[in-house]
Coordinates of N, CA and C in Angstrom, one line a residue:
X1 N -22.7 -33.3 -25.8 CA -21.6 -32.4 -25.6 C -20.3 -33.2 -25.9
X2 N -20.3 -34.6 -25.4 CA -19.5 -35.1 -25.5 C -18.9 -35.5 -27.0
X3 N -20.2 -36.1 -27.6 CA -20.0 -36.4 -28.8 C -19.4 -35.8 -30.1
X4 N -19.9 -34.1 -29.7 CA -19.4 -32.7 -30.6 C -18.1 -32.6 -30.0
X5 N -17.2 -32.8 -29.0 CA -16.2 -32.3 -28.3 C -15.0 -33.4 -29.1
X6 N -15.6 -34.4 -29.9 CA -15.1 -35.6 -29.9 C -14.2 -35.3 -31.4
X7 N -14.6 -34.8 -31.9 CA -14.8 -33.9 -33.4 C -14.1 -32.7 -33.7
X8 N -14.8 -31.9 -32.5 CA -14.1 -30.2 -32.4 C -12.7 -30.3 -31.8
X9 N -12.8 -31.0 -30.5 CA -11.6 -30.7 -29.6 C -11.6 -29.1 -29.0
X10 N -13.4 -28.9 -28.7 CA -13.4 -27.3 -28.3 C -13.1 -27.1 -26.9
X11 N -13.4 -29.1 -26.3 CA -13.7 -28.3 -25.0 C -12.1 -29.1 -24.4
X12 N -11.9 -30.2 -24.5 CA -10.4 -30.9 -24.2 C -10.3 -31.9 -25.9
X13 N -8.6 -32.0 -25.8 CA -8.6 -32.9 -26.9 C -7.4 -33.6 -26.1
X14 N -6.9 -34.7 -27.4 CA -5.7 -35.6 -27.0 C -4.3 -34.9 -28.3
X15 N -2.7 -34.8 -27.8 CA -2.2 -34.7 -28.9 C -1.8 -36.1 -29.1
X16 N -0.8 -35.9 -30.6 CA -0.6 -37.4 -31.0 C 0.4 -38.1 -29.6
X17 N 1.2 -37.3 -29.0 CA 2.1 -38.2 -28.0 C 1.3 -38.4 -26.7
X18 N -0.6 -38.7 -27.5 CA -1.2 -38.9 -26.1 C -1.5 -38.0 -24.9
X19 N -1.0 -36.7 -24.8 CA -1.0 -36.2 -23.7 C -2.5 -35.1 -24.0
X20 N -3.1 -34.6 -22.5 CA -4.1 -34.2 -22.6 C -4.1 -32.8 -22.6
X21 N -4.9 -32.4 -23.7 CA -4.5 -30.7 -23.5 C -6.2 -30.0 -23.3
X22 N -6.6 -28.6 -22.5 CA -7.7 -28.6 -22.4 C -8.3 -27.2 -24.2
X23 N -9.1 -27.9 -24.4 CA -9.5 -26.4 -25.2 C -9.7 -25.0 -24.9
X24 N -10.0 -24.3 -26.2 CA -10.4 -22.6 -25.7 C -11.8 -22.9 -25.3
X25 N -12.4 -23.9 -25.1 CA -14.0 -23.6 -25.0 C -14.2 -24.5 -23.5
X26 N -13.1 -25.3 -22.8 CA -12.6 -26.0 -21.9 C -13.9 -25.4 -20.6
X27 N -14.1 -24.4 -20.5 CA -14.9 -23.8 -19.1 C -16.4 -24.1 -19.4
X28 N -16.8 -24.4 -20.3 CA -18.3 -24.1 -21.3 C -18.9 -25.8 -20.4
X29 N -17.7 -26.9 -19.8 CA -18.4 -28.2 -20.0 C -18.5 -28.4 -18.3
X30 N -17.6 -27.6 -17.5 CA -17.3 -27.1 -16.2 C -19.3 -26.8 -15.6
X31 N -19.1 -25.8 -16.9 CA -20.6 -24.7 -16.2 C -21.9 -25.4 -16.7
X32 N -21.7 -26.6 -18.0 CA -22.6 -27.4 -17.6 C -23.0 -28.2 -16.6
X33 N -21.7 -28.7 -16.2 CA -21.7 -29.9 -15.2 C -22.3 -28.9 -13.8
X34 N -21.7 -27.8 -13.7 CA -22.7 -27.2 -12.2 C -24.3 -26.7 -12.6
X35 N -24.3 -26.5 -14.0 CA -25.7 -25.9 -14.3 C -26.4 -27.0 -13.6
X36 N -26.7 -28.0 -14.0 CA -27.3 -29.3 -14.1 C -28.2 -29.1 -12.3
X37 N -26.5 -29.9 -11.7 CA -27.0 -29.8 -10.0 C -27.8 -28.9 -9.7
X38 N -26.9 -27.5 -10.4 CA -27.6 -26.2 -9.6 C -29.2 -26.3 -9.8
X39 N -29.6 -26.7 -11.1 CA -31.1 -27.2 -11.2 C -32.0 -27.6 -10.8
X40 N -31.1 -29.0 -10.3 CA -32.1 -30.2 -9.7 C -32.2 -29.6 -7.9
X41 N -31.2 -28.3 -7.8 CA -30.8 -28.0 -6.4 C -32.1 -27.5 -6.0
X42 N -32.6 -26.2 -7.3 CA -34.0 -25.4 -7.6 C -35.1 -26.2 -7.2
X43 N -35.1 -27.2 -8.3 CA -36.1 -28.5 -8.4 C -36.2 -29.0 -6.6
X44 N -35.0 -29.6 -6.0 CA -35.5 -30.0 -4.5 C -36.1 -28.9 -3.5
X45 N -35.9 -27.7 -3.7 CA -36.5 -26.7 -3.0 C -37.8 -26.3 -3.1
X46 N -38.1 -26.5 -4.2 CA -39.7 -26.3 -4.8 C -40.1 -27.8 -4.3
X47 N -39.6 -29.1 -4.2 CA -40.1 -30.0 -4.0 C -40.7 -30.1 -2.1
X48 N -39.5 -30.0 -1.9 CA -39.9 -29.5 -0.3 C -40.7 -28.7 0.4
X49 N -41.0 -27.8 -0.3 CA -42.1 -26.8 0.0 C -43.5 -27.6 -0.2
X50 N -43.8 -28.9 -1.1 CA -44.6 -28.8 -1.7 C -44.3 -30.1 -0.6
X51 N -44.2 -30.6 -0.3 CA -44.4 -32.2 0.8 C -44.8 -31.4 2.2
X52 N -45.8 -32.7 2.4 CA -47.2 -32.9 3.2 C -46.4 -32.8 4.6
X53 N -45.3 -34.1 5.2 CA -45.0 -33.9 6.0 C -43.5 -33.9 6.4
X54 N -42.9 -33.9 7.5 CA -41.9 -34.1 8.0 C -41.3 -34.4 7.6
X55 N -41.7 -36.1 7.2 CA -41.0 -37.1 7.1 C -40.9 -36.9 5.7
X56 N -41.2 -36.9 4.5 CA -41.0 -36.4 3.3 C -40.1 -35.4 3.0
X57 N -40.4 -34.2 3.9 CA -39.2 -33.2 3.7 C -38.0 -33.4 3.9
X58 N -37.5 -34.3 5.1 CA -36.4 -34.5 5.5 C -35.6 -36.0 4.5
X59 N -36.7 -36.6 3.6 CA -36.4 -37.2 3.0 C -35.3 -36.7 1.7
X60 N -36.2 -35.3 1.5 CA -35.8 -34.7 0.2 C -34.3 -33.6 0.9
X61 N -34.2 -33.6 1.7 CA -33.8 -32.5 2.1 C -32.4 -33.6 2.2
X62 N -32.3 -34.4 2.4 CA -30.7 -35.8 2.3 C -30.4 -36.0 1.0
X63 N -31.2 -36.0 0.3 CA -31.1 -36.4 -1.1 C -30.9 -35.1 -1.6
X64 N -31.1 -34.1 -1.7 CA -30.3 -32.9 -2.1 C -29.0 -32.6 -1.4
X65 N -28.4 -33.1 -0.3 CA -26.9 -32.9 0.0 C -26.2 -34.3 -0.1
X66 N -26.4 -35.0 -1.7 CA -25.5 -35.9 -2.3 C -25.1 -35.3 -3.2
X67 N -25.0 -34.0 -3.7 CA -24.8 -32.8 -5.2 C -23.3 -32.4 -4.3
X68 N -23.3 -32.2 -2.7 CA -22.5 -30.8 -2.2 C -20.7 -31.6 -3.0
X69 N -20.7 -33.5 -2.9 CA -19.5 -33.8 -3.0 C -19.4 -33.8 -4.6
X70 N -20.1 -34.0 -5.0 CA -19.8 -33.7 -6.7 C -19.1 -32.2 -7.3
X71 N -20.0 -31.4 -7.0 CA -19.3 -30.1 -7.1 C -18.2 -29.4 -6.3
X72 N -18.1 -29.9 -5.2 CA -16.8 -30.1 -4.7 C -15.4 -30.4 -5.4
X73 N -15.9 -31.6 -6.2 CA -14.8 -32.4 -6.8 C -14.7 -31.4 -8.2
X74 N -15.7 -31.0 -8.5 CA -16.0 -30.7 -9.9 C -15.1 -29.1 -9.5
X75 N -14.9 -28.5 -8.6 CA -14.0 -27.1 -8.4 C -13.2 -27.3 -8.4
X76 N -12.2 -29.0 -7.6 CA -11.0 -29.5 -7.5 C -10.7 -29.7 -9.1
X77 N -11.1 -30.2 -9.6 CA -10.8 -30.7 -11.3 C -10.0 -29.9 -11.6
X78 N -11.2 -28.1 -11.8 CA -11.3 -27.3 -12.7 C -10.2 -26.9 -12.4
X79 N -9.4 -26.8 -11.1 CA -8.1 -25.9 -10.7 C -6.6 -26.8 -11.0
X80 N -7.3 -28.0 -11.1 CA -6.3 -28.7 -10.8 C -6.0 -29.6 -12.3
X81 N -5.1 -29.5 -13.0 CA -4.6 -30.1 -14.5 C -4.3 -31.5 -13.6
X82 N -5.2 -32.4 -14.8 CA -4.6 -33.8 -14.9 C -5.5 -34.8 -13.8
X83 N -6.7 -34.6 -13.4 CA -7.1 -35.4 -12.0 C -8.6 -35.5 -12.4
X84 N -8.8 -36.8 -12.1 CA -10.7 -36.7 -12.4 C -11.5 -37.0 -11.2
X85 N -12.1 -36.3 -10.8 CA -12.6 -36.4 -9.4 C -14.3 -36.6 -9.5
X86 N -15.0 -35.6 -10.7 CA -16.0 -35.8 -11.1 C -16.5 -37.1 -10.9
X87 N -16.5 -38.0 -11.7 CA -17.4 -39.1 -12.2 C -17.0 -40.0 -11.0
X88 N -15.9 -40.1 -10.5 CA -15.9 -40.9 -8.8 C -17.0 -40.2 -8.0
X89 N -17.1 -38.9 -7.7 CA -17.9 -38.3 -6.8 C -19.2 -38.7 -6.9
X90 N -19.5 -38.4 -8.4 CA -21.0 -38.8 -8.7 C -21.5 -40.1 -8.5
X91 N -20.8 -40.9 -8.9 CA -20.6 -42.6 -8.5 C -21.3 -42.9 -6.9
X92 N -20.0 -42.1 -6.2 CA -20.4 -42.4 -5.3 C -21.6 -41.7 -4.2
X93 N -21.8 -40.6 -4.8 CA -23.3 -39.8 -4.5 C -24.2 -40.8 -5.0
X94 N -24.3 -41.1 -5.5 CA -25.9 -42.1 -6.6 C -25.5 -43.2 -5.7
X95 N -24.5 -44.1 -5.3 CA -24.7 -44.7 -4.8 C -25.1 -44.7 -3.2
X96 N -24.7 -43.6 -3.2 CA -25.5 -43.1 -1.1 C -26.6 -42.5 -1.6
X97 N -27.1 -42.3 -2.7 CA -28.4 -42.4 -2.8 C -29.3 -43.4 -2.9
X98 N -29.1 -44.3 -3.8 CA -29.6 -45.5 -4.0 C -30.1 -46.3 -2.2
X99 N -29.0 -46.3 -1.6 CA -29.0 -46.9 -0.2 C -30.1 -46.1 0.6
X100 N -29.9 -44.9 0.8 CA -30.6 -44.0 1.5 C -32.3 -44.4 1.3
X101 N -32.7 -44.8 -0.4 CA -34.0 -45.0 -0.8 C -34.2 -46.4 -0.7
X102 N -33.2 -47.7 -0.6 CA -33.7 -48.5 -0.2 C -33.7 -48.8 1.0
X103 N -33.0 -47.7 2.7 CA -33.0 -47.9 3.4 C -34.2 -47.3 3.9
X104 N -35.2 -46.2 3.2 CA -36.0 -46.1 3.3 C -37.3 -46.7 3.1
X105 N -37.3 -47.9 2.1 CA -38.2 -48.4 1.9 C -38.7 -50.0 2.6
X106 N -36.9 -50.2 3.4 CA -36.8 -51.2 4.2 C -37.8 -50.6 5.7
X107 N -37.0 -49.5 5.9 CA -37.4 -49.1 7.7 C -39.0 -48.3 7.3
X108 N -39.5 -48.0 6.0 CA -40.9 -47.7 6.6 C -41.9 -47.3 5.8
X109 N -43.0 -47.4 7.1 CA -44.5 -47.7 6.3 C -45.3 -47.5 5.0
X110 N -45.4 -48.2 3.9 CA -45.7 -48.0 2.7 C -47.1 -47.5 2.6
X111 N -48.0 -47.9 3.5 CA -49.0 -46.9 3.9 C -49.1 -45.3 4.0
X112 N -48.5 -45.3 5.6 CA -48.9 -44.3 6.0 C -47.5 -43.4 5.8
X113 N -46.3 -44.0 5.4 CA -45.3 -42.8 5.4 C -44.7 -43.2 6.6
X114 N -44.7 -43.3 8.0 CA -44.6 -43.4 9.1 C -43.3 -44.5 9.6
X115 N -42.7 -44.9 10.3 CA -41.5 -45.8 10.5 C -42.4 -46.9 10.5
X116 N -41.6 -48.4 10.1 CA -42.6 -49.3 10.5 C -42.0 -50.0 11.6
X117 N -42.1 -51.6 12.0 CA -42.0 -52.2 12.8 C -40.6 -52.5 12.9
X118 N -40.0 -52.7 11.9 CA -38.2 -52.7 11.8 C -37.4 -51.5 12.4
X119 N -38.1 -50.6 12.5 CA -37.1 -49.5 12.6 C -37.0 -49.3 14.5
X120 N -38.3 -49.6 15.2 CA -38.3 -50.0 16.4 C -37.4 -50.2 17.3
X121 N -36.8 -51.4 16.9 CA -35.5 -52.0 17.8 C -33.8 -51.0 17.6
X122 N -34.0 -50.4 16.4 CA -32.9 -49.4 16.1 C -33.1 -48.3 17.1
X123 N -34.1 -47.9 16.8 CA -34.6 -46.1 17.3 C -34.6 -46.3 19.0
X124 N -35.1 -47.5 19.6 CA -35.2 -48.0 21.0 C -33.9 -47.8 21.5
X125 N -32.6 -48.3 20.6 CA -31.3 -48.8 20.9 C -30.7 -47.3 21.3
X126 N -30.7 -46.4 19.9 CA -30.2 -45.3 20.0 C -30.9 -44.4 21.2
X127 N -32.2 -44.0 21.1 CA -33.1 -43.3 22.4 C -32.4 -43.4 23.9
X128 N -32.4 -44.8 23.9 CA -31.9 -45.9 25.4 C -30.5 -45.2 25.5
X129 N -29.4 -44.6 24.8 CA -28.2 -44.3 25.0 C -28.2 -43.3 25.9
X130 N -29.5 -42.1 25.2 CA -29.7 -40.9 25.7 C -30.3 -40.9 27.1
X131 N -30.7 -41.8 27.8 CA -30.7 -41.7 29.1 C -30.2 -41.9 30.4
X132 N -30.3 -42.2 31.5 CA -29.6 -41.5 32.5 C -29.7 -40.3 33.2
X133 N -29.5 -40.5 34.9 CA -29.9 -39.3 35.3 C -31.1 -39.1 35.6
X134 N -31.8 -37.9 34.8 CA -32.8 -37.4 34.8 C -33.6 -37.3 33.8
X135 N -33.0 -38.3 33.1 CA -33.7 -38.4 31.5 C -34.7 -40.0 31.8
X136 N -35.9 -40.1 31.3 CA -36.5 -41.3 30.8 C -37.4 -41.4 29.5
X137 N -37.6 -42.5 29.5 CA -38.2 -43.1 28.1 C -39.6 -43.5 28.5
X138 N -40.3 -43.0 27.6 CA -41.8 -43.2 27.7 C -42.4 -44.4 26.4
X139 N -43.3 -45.2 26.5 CA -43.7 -45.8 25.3 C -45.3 -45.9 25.4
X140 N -45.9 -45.4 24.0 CA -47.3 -45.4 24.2 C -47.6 -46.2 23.1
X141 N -48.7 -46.8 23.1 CA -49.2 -47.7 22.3 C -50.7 -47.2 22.1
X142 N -50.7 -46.7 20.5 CA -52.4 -46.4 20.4 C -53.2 -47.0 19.6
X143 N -54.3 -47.4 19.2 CA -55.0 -48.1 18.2 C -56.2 -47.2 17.8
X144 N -56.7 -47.4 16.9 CA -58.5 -46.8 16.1 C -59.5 -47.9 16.9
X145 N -60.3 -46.9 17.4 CA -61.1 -48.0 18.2 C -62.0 -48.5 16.8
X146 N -62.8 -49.6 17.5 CA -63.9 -50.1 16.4 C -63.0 -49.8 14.5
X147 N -62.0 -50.3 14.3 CA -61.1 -50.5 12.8 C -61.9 -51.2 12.0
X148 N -61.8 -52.2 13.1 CA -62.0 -53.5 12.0 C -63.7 -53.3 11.4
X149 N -64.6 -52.5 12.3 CA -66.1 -52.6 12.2 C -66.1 -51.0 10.6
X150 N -65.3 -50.5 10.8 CA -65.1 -49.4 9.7 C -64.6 -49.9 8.4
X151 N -63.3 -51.1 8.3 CA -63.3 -51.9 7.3 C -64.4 -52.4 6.2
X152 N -65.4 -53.0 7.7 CA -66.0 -53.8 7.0 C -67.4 -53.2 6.5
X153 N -67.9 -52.1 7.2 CA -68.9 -51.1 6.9 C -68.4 -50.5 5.8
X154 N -67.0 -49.7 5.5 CA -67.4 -48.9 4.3 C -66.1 -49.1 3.6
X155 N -65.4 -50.9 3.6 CA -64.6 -50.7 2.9 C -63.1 -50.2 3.1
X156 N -62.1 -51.0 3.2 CA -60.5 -51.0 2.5 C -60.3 -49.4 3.0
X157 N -60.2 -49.2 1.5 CA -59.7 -47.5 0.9 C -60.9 -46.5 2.1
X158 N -61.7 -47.0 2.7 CA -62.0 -45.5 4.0 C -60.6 -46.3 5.0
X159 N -60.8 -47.3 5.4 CA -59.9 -47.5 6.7 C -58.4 -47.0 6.6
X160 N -58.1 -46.9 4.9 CA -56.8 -46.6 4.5 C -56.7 -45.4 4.3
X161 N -57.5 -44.2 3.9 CA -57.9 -43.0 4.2 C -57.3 -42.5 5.7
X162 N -58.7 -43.3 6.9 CA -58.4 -43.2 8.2 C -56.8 -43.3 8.7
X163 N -56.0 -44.2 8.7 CA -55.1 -44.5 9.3 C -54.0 -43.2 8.6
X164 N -54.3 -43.4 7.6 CA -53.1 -41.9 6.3 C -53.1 -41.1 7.5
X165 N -54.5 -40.4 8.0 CA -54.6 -39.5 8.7 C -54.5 -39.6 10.1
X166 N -54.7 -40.8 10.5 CA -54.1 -41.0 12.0 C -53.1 -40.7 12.4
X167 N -52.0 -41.4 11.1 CA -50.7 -40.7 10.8 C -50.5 -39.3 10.9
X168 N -50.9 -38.9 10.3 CA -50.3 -37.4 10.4 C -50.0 -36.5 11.5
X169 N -51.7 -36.8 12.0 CA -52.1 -36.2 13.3 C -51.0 -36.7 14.2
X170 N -50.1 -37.2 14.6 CA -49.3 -38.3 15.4 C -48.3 -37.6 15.0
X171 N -47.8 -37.2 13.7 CA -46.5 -36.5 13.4 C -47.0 -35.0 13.7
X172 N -47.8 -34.6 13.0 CA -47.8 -33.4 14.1 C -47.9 -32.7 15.2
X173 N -48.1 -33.6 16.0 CA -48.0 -33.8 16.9 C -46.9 -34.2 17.7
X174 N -46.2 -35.3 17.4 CA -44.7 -35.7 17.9 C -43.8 -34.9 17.2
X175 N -43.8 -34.7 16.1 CA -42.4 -34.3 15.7 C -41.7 -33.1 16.2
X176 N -43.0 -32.1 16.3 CA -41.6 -30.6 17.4 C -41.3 -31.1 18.6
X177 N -41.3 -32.1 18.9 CA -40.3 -32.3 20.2 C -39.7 -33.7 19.7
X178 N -39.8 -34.1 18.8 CA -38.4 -35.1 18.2 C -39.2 -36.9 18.7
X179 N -40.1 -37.0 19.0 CA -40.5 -37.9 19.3 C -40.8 -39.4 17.8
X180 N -40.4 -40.4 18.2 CA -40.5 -41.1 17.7 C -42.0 -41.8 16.9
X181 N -42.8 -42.3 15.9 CA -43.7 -43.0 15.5 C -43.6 -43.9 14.6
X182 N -44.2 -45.4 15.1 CA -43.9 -46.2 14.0 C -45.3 -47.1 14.2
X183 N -45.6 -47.8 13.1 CA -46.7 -48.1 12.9 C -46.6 -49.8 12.8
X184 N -47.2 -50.6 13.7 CA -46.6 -51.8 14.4 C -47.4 -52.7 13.9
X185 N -48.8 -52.3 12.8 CA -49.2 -53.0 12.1 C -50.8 -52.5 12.0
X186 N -51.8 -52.9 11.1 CA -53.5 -52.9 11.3 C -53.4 -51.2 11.7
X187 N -54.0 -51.2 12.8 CA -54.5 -49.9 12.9 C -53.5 -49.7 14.2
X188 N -52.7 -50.1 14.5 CA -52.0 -50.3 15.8 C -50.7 -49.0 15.6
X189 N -50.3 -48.1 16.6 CA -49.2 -47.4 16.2 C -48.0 -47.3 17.7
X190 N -47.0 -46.9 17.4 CA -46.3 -47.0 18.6 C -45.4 -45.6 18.5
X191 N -45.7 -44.6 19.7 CA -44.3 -43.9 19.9 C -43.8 -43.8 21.0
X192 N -42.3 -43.3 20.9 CA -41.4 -43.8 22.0 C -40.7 -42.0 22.1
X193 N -41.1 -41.5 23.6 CA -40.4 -40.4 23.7 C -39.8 -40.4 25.0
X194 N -38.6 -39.4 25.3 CA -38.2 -39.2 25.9 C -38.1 -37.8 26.9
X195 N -37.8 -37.9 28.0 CA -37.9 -36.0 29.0 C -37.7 -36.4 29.9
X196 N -36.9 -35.3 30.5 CA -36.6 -34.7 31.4 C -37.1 -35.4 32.7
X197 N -37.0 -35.8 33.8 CA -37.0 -35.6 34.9 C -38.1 -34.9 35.9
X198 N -39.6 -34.7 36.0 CA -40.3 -33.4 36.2 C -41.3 -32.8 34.9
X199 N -40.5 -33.6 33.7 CA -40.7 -32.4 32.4 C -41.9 -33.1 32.0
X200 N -43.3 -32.6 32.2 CA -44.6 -33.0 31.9 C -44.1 -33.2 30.4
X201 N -45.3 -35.0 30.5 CA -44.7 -35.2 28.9 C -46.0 -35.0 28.2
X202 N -47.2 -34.7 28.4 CA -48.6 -33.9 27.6 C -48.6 -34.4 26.5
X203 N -48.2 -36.0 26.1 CA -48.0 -36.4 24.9 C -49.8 -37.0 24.5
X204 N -50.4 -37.1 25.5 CA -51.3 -38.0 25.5 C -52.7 -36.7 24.7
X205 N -52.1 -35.7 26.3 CA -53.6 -34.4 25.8 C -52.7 -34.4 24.4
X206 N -52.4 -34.0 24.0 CA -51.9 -33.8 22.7 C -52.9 -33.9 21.6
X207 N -52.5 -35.6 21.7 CA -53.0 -36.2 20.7 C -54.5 -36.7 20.7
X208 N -54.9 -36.0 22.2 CA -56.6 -36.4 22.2 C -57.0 -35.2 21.4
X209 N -56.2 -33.6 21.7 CA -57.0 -32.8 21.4 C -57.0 -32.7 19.7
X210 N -55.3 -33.1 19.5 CA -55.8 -32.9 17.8 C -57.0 -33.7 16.8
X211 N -56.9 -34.9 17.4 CA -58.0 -35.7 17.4 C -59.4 -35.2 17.3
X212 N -59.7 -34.8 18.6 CA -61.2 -34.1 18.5 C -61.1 -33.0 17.7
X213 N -60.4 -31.7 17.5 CA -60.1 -30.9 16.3 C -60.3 -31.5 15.2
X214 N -59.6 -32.8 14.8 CA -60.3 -33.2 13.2 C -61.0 -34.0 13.3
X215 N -61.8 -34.6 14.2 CA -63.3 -35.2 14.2 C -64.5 -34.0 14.3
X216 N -64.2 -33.0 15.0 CA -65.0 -31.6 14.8 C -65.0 -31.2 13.7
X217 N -63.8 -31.0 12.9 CA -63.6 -30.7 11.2 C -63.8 -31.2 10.4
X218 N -63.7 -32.6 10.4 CA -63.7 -33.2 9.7 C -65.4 -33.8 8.6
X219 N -65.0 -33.1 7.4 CA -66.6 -33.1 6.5 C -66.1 -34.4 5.6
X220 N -65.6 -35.3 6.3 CA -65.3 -36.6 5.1 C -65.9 -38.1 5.3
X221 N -66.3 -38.0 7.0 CA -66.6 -39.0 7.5 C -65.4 -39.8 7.9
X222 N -64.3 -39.4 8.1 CA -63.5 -40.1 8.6 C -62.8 -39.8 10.2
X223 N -63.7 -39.7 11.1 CA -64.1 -39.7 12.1 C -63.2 -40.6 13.0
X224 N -62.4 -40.2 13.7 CA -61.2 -41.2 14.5 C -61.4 -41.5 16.2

């Protein structure tokens, strides 16, 4: 677009005393520049529908509100003669993207998806603010009994199988009440929640019953 505009002078040109004038075709590069976003906007909504868990959705769901400051800027432009706000915006969108995915790949588990052991001492700090009163902090520590005897019986990729889905079961479980999981190493996992004062924390039945639900269901042999 740019290259043809370079030639034509359809969409902006330069006169000879240098000054910037916009073309008659000036709105045509406007409605690309939102087409684009508006696409990838499409693209993240179908993408989100289509992730497994939580933690993926909410992934995608950050990374689709680094478009809102570009087009922002990109309305300011279009009203406004003489200002380029565009290619700063995007700059700086990509770059709180970029961070967001390597902040992601620092704080967690390349296995199971799950927070790893770095993210711990952050999430403990913040949680710890929220109480007082009548509020406390719970921490539970769970493991796969007999891991290591399933490694060695049927192999790597079943134990890594297992654990994917130990995960899950743990986020479906913790996550409608906002509870923390991070995965502290081997088959070992840690979450950290907090309640109320009185407020039964049923975190334990929880996670027995989902448990026995997919060891009852479960036609794969991956039996937890």
């Amino acid at each position: 677009v740019f290259a043809a505009n370079a030639f034509s002078g359809w969409s902006f040109y330069f006169t000879p005393g240098n000054v910037y004038v916009r073309g008659p075709a000036f709105l045509v590069l406007p409605f690309l520049m939102v087409a684009y976003p508006v696409w990838i906007a499409v693209l993240t909504v179908c993408r989100v529908r289509a992730c497994k868990t939580e933690t993926e959705r909410d992934e995608v769901r950050k990374l689709s509100l680094y478009m809102i400051a570009p087009l922002v800027c990109l309305v300011l432009q279009v009203a406004t003669h003489g200002i380029q706000l565009v290619w700063i915006a995007s700059v700086i969108s990509f770059a709180m993207i970029y961070i967001n995915i390597q902040n992601r790949q620092i704080y967690t588990d390349e296995l199971t998806g799950v927070s790893n052991r770095r993210q711990i001492a952050r999430v403990f700090s913040r949680m710890a603010e929220t109480l007082g009163g009548a509020r406390r902090m719970y921490a539970v520590m769970i493991d796969a009994d007999d891991f290591k005897h399933m490694n060695d019986s049927y192999g790597h990729a079943h134990g890594d199988a297992l654990l994917i889905r130990a995960a899950r079961i743990l986020e479906d479980v913790c996550t409608p009440s906002g509870d923390f999981i991070a995965r502290m190493g081997g088959d070992e996992f840690l979450i950290l929640a907090t309640r109320e004062r009185g407020e039964q924390l049923g975190l334990l039945e929880a996670i027995r019953n989902a448990v026995s639900i997919h060891n009852r269901t479960a036609g794969n042999g991956y039996v937890i």
